[in-house]
C-alpha atoms as an extended CHARMM CRD file, in Angstrom:
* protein
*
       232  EXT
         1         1  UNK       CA             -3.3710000000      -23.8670000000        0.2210000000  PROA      1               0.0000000000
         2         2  UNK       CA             -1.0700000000      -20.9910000000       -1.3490000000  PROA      2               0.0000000000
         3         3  UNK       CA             -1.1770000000      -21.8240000000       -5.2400000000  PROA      3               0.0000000000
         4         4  UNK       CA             -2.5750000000      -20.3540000000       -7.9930000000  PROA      4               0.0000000000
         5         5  UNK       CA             -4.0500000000      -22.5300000000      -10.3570000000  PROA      5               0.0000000000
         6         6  UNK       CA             -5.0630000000      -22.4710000000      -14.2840000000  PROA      6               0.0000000000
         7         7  UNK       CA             -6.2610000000      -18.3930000000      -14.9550000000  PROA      7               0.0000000000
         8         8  UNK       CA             -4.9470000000      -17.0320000000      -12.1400000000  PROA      8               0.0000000000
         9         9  UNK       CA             -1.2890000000      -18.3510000000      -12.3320000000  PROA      9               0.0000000000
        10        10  UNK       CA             -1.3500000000      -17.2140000000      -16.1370000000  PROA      10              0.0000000000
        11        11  UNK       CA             -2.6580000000      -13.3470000000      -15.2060000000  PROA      11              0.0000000000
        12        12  UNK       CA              0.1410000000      -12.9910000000      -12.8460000000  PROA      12              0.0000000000
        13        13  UNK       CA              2.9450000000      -14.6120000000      -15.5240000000  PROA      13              0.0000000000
        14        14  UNK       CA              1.4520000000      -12.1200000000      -17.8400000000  PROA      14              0.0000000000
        15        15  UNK       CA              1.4720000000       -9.1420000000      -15.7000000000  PROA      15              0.0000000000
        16        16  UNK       CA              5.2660000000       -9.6280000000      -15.5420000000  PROA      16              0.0000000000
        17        17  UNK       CA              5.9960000000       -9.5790000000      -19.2200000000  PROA      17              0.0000000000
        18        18  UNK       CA              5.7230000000       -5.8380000000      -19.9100000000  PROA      18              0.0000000000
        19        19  UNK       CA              8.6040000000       -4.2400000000      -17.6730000000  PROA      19              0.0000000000
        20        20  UNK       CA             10.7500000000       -6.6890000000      -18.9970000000  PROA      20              0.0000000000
        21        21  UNK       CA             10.2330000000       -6.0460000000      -22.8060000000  PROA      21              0.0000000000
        22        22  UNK       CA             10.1370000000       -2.1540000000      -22.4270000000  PROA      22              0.0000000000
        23        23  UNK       CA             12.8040000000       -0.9290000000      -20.3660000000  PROA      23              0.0000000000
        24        24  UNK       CA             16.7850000000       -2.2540000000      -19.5600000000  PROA      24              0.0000000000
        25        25  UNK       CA             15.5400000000       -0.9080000000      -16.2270000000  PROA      25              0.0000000000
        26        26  UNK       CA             12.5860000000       -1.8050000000      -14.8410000000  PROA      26              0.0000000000
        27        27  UNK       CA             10.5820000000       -2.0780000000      -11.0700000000  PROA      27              0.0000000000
        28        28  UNK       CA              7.1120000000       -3.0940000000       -9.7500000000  PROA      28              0.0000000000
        29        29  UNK       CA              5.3570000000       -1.1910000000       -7.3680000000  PROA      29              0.0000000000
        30        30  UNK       CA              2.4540000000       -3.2030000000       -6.2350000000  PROA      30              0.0000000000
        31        31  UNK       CA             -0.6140000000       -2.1000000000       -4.2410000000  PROA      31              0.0000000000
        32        32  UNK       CA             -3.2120000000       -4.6440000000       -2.9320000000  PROA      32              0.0000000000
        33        33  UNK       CA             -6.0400000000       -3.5830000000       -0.4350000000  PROA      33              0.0000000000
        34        34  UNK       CA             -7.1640000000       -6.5500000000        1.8970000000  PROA      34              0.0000000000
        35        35  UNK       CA             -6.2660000000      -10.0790000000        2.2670000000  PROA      35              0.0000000000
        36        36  UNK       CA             -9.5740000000      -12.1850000000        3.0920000000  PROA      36              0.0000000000
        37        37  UNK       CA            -12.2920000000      -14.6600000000        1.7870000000  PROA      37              0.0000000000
        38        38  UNK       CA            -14.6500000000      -12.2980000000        1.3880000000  PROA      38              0.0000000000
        39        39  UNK       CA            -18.1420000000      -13.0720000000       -0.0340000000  PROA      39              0.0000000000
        40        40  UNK       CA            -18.8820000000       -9.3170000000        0.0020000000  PROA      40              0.0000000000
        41        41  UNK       CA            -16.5140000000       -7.5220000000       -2.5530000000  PROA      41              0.0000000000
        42        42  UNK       CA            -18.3510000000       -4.9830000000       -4.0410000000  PROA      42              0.0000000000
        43        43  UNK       CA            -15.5030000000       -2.9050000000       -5.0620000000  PROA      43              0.0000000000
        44        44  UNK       CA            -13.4290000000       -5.9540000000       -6.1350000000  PROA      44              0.0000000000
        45        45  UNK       CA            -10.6370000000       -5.2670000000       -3.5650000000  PROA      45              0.0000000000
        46        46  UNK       CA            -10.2090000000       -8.7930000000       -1.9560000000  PROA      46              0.0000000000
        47        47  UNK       CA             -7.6810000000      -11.0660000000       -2.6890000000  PROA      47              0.0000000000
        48        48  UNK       CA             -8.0660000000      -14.3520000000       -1.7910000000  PROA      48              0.0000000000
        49        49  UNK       CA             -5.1480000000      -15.5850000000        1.1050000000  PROA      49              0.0000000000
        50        50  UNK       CA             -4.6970000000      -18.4730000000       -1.3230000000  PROA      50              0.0000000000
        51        51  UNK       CA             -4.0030000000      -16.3680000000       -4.0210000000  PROA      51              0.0000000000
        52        52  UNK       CA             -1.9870000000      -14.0090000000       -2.5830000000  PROA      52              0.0000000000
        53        53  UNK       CA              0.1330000000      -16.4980000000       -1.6290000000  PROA      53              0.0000000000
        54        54  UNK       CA              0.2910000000      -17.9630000000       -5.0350000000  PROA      54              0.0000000000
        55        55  UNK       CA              1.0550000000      -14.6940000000       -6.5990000000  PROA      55              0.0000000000
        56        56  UNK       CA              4.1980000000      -14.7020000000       -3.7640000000  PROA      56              0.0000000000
        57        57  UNK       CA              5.2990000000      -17.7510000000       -5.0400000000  PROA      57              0.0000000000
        58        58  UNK       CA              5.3620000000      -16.9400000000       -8.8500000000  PROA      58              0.0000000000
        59        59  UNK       CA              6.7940000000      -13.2130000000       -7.4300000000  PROA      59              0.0000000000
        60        60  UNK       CA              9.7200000000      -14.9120000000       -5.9260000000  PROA      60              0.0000000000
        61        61  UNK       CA             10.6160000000      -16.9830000000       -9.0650000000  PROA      61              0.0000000000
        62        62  UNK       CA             10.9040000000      -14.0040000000      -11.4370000000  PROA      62              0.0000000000
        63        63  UNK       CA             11.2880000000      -11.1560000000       -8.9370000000  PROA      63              0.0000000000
        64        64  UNK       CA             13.5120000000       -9.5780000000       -5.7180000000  PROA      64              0.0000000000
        65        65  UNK       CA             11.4140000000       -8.3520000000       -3.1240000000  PROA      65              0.0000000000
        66        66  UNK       CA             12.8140000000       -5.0690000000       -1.7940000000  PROA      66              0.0000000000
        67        67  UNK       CA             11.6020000000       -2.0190000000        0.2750000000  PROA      67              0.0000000000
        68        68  UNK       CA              9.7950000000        0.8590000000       -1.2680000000  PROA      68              0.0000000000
        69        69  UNK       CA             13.2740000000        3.3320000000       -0.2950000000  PROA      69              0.0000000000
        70        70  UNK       CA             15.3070000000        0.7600000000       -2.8940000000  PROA      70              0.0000000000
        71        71  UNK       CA             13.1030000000        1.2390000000       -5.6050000000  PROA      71              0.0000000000
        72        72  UNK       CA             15.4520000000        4.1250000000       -7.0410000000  PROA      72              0.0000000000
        73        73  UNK       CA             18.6080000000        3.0210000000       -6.7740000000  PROA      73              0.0000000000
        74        74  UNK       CA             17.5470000000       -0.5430000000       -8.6160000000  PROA      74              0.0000000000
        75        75  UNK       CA             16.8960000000        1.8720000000      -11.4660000000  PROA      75              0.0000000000
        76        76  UNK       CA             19.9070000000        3.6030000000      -11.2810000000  PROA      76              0.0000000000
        77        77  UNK       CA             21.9900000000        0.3550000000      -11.1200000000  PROA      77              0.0000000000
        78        78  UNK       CA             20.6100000000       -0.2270000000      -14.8270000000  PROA      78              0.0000000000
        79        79  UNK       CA             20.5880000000       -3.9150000000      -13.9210000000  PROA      79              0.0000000000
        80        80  UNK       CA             18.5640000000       -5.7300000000      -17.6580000000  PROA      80              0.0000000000
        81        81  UNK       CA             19.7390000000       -9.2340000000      -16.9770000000  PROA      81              0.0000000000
        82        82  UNK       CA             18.9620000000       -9.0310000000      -12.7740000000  PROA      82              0.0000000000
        83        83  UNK       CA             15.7140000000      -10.3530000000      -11.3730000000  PROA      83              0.0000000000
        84        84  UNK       CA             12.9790000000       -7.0500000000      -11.7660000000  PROA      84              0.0000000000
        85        85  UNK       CA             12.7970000000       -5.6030000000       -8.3610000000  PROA      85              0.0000000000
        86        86  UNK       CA              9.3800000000       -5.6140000000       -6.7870000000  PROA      86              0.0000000000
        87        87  UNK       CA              8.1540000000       -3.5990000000       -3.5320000000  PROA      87              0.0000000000
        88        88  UNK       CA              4.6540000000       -4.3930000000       -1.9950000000  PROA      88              0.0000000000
        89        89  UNK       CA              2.0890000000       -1.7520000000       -0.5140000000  PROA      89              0.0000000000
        90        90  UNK       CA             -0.8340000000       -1.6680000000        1.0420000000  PROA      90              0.0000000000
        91        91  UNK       CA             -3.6170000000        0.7680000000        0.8330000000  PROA      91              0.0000000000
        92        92  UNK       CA             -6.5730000000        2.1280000000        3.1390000000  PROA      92              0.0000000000
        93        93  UNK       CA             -5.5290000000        1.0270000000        6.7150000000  PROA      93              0.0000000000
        94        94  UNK       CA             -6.0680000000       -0.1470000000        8.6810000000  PROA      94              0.0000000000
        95        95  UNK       CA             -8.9130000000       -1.7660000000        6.8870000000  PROA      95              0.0000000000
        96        96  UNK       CA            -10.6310000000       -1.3840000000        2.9930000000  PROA      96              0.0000000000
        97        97  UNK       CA            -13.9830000000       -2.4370000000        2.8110000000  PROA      97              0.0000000000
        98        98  UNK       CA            -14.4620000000       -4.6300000000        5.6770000000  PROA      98              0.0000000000
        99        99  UNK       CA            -17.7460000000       -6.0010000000        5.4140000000  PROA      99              0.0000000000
       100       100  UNK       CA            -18.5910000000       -5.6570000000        9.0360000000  PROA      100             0.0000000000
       101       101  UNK       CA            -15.9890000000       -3.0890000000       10.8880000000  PROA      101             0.0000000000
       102       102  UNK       CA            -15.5390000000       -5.3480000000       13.9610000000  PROA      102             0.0000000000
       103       103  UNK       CA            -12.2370000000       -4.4770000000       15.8090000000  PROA      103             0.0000000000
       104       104  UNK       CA            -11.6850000000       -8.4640000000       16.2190000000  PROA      104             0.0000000000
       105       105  UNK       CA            -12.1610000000       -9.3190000000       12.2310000000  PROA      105             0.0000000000
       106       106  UNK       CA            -10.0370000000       -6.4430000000       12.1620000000  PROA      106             0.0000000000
       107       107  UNK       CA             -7.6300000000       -7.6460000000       14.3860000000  PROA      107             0.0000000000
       108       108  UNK       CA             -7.7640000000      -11.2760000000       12.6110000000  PROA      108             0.0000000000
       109       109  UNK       CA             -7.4300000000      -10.1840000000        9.4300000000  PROA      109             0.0000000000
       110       110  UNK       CA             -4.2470000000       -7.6030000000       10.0550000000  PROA      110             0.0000000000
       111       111  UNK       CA             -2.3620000000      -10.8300000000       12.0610000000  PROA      111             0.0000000000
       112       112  UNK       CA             -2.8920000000      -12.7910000000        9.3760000000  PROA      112             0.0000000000
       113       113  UNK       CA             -1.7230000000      -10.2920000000        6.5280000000  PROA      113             0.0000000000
       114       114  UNK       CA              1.6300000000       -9.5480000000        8.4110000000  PROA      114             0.0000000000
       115       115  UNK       CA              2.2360000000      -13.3600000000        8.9440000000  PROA      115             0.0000000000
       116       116  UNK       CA              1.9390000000      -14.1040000000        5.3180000000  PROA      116             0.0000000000
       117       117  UNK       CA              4.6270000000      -10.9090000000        5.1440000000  PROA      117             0.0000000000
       118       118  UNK       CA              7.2160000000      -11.8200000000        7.6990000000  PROA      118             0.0000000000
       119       119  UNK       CA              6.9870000000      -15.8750000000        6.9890000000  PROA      119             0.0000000000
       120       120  UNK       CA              8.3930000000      -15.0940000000        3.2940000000  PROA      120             0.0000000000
       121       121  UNK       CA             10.4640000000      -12.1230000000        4.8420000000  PROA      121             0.0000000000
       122       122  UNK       CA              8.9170000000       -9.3760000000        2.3060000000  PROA      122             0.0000000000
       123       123  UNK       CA              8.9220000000       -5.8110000000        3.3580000000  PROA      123             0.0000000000
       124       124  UNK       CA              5.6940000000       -3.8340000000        2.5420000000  PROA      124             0.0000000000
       125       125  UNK       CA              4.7250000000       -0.7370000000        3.7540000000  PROA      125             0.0000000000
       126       126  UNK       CA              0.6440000000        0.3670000000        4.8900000000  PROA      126             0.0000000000
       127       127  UNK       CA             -1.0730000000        3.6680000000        3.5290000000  PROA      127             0.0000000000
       128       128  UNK       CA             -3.2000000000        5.0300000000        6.2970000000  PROA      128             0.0000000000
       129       129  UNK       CA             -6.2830000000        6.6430000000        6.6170000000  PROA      129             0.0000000000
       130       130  UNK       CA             -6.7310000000        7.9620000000        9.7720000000  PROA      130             0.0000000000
       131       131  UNK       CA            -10.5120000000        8.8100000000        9.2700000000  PROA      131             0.0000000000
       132       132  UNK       CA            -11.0620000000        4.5270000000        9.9320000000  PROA      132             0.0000000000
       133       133  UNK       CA             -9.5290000000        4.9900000000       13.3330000000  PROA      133             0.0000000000
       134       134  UNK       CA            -12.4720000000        7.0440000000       15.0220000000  PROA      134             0.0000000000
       135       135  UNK       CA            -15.4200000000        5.2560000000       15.9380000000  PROA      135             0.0000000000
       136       136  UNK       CA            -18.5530000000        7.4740000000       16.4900000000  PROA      136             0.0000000000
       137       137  UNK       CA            -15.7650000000       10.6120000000       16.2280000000  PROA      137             0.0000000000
       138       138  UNK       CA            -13.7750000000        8.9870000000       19.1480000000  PROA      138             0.0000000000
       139       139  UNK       CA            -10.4950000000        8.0470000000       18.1120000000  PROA      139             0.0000000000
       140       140  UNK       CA            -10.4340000000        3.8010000000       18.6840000000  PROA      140             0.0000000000
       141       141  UNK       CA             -7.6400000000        2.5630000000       20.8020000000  PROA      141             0.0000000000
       142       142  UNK       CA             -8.0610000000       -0.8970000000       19.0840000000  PROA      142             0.0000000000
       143       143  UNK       CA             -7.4880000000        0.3960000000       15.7540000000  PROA      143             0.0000000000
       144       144  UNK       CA             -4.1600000000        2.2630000000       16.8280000000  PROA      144             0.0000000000
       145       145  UNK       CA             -3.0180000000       -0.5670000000       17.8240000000  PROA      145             0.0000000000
       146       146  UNK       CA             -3.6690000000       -2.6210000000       14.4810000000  PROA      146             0.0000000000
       147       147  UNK       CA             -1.3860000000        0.2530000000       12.7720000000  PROA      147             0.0000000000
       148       148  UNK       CA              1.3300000000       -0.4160000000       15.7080000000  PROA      148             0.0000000000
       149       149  UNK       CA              1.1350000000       -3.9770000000       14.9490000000  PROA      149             0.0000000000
       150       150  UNK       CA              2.4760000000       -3.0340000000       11.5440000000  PROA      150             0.0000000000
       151       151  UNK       CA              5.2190000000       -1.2020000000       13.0430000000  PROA      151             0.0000000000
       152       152  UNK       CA              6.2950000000       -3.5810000000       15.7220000000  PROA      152             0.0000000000
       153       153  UNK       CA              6.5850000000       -6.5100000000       12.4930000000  PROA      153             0.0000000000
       154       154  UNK       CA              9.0750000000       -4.1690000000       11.1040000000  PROA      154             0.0000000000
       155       155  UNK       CA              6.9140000000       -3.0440000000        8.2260000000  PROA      155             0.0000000000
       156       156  UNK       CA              6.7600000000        0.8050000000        7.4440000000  PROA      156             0.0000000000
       157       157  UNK       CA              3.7830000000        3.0170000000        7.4020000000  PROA      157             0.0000000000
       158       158  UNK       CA              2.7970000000        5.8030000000        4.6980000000  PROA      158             0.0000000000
       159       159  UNK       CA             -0.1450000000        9.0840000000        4.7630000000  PROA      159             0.0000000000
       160       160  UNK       CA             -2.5660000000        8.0420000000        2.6480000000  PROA      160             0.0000000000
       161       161  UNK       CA             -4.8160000000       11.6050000000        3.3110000000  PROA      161             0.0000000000
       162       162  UNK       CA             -7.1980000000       11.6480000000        6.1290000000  PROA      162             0.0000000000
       163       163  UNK       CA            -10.7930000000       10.6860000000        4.8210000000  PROA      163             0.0000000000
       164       164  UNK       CA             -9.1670000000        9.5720000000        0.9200000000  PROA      164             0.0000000000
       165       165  UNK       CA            -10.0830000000       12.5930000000       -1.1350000000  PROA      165             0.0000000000
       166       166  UNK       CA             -9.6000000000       13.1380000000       -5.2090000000  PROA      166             0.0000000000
       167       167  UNK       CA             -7.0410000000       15.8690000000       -5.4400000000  PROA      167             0.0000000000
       168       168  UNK       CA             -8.3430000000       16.1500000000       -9.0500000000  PROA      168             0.0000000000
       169       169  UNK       CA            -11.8110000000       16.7970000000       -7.4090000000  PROA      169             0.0000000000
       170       170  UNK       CA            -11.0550000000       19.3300000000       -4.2470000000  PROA      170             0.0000000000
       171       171  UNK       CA             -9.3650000000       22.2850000000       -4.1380000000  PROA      171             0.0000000000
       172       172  UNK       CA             -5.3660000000       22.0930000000       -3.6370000000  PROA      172             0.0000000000
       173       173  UNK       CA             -5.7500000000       23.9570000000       -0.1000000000  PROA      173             0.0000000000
       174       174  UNK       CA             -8.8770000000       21.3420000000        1.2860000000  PROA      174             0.0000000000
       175       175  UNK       CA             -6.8290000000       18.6330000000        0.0150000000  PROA      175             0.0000000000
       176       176  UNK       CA             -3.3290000000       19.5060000000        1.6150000000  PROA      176             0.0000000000
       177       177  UNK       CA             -5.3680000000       19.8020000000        5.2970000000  PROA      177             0.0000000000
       178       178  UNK       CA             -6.7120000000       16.8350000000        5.0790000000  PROA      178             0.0000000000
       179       179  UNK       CA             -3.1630000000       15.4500000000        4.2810000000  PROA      179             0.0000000000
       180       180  UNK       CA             -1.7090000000       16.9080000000        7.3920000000  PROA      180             0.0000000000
       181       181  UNK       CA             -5.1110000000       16.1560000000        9.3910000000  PROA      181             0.0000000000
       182       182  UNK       CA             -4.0990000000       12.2330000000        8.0330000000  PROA      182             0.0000000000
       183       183  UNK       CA             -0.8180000000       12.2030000000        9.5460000000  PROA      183             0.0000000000
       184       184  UNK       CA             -1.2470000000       12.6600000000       13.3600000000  PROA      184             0.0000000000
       185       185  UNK       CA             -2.1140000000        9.5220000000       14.7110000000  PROA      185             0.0000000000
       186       186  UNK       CA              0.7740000000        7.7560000000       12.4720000000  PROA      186             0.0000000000
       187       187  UNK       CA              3.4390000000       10.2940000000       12.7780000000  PROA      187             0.0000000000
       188       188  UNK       CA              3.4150000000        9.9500000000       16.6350000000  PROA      188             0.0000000000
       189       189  UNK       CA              3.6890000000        5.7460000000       16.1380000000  PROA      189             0.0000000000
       190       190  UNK       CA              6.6990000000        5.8720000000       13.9870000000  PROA      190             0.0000000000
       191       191  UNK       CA              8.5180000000        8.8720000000       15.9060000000  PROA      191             0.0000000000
       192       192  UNK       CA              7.4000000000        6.4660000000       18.8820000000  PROA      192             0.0000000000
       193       193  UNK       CA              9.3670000000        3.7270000000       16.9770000000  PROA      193             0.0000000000
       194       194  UNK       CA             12.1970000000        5.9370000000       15.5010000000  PROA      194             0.0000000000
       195       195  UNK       CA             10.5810000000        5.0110000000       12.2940000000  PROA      195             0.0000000000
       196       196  UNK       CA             10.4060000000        8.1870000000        9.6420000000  PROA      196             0.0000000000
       197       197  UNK       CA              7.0120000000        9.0230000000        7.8850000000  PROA      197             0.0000000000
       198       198  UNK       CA              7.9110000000        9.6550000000        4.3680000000  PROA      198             0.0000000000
       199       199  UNK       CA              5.9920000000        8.4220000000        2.2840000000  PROA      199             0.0000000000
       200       200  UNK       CA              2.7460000000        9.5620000000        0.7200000000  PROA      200             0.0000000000
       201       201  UNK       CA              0.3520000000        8.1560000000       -1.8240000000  PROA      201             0.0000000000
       202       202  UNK       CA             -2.7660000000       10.0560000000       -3.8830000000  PROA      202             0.0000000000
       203       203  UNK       CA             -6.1960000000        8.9900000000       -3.2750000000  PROA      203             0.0000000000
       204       204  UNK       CA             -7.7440000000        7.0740000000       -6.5000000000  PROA      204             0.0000000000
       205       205  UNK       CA             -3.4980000000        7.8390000000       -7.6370000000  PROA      205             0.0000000000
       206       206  UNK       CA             -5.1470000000       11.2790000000       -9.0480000000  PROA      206             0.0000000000
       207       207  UNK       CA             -2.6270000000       13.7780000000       -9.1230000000  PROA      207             0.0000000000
       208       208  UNK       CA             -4.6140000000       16.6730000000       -9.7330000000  PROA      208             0.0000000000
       209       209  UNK       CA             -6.1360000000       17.8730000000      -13.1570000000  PROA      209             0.0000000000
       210       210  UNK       CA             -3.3020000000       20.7740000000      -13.9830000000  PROA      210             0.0000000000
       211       211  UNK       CA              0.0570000000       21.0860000000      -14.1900000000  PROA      211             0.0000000000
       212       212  UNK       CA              0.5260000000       24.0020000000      -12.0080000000  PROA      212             0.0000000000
       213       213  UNK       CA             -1.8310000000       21.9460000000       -8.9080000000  PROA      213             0.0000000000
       214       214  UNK       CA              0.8030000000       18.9120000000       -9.0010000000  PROA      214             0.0000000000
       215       215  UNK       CA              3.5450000000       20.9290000000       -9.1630000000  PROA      215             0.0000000000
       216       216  UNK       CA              2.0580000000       23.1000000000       -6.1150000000  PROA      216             0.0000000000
       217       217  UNK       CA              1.1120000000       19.9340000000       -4.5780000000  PROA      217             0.0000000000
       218       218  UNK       CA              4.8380000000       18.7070000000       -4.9210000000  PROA      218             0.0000000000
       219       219  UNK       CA              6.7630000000       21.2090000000       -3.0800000000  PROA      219             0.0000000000
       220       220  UNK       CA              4.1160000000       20.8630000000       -0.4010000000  PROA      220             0.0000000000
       221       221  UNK       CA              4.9510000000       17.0420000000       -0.3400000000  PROA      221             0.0000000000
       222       222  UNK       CA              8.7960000000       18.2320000000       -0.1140000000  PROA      222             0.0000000000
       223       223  UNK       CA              8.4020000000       20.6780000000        2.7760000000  PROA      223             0.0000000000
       224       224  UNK       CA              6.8060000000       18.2660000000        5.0280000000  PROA      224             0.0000000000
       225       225  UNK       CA              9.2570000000       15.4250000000        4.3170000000  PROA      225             0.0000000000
       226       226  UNK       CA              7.1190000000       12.9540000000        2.2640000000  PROA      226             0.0000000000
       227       227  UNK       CA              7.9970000000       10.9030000000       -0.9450000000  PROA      227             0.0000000000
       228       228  UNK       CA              4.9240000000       10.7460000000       -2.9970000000  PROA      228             0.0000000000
       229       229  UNK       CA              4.9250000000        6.3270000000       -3.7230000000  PROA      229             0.0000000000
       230       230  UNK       CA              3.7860000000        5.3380000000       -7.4400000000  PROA      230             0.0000000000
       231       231  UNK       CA              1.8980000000        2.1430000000       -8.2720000000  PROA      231             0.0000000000
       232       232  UNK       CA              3.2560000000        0.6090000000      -11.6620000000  PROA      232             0.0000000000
């Protein structure tokens, strides 16, 4: 268990190849969705924990794991013959297409995400939607706690909107409330923690159709504190 084989190995190898021919600098932001062996996929999110595994093996060979907040100042350091920094994320907590949304799959599935994290000592940080928390518009004490679990393994947590809209398909004003309606639940765990909530990432990473609607959506980012997090 925990090696790619044949294809797989040679997909991730090959993934790795373009930052280092293009730029002296050079990161990877990478975004997954669930870790599970999944029979229903229909939106091809899974990753196998086998595989994921595997592509944390040939990650540590060619790459430093580092926390989203380094990302910037790796670039800065201009560092062409260093190892290409690489931070992990996680989309769509605290679950993406769960076949069956059972708050003990759930809770199997989260435990055994942050073990794979913490037993290799890689920090990642989880882009919530806060929408999955309610069951039958009752907020789910369960599911809280999956996002505290996050928190209390020392991983960070991120807004990922409220109910994952398309900024390029709402109006700016629709789509900033249901950024702010998105941050309740997680904003109270990390101040509980004395973590920060910074960072933010787009829906579908659209970042609106027009200049002026990014740029308005920008400063909006800025005056409530948030970081909007790229995937490369």
């Amino acid at each position: 268990m925990g090696t790619l084989k044949g294809e797989a190995l040679r997909v991730v190898k090959w993934g790795l190849r373009p930052w280092r021919r293009r730029t002296r600098a050079h990161a990877l932001i990478l975004l997954y969705h669930r870790i599970a062996r999944d029979t229903s996929d229909p939106w091809k999110l899974c990753v196998t924990p086998e595989n994921f595994r595997g592509q944390l093996r040939v990650l540590q060979r060619h790459c430093e794991f580092v926390p989203l907040t380094a990302i910037p100042d790796c670039l800065a350091a201009m560092r062409p013959s260093g190892r290409t920094p690489v931070a992990i994320t996680f989309d769509d907590l605290p679950y993406a297409s769960v076949p069956a949304e059972d708050n003990a799959q759930l809770r199997a599935m989260t435990a055994r995400l942050l073990q794979h994290l913490q037993a290799d000592r890689i920090p990642a940080v989880g882009f919530v939607n806060e929408a999955k928390l309610y069951r039958g518009g009752v907020l789910d004490a369960e599911r809280i706690d999956l996002l505290r679990s996050w928190i209390l393994a020392g991983f960070e947590l991120g807004n990922h909107t409220y109910s994952h809209p398309s900024l390029n398909r709402v109006p700016l004003e629709a789509f900033q409330a249901d950024v702010l309606r998105g941050e309740t639940v997680t904003r109270a765990l990390t101040q509980e923690a004395g973590r920060p909530l910074r960072w933010f990432r787009h829906p579908f990473l659209h970042l609106g159709k027009t200049a002026e609607v990014r740029t308005a959506f920008q400063d909006f980012l800025a005056v409530h504190g948030y970081i909007a997090a790229p995937v490369t």
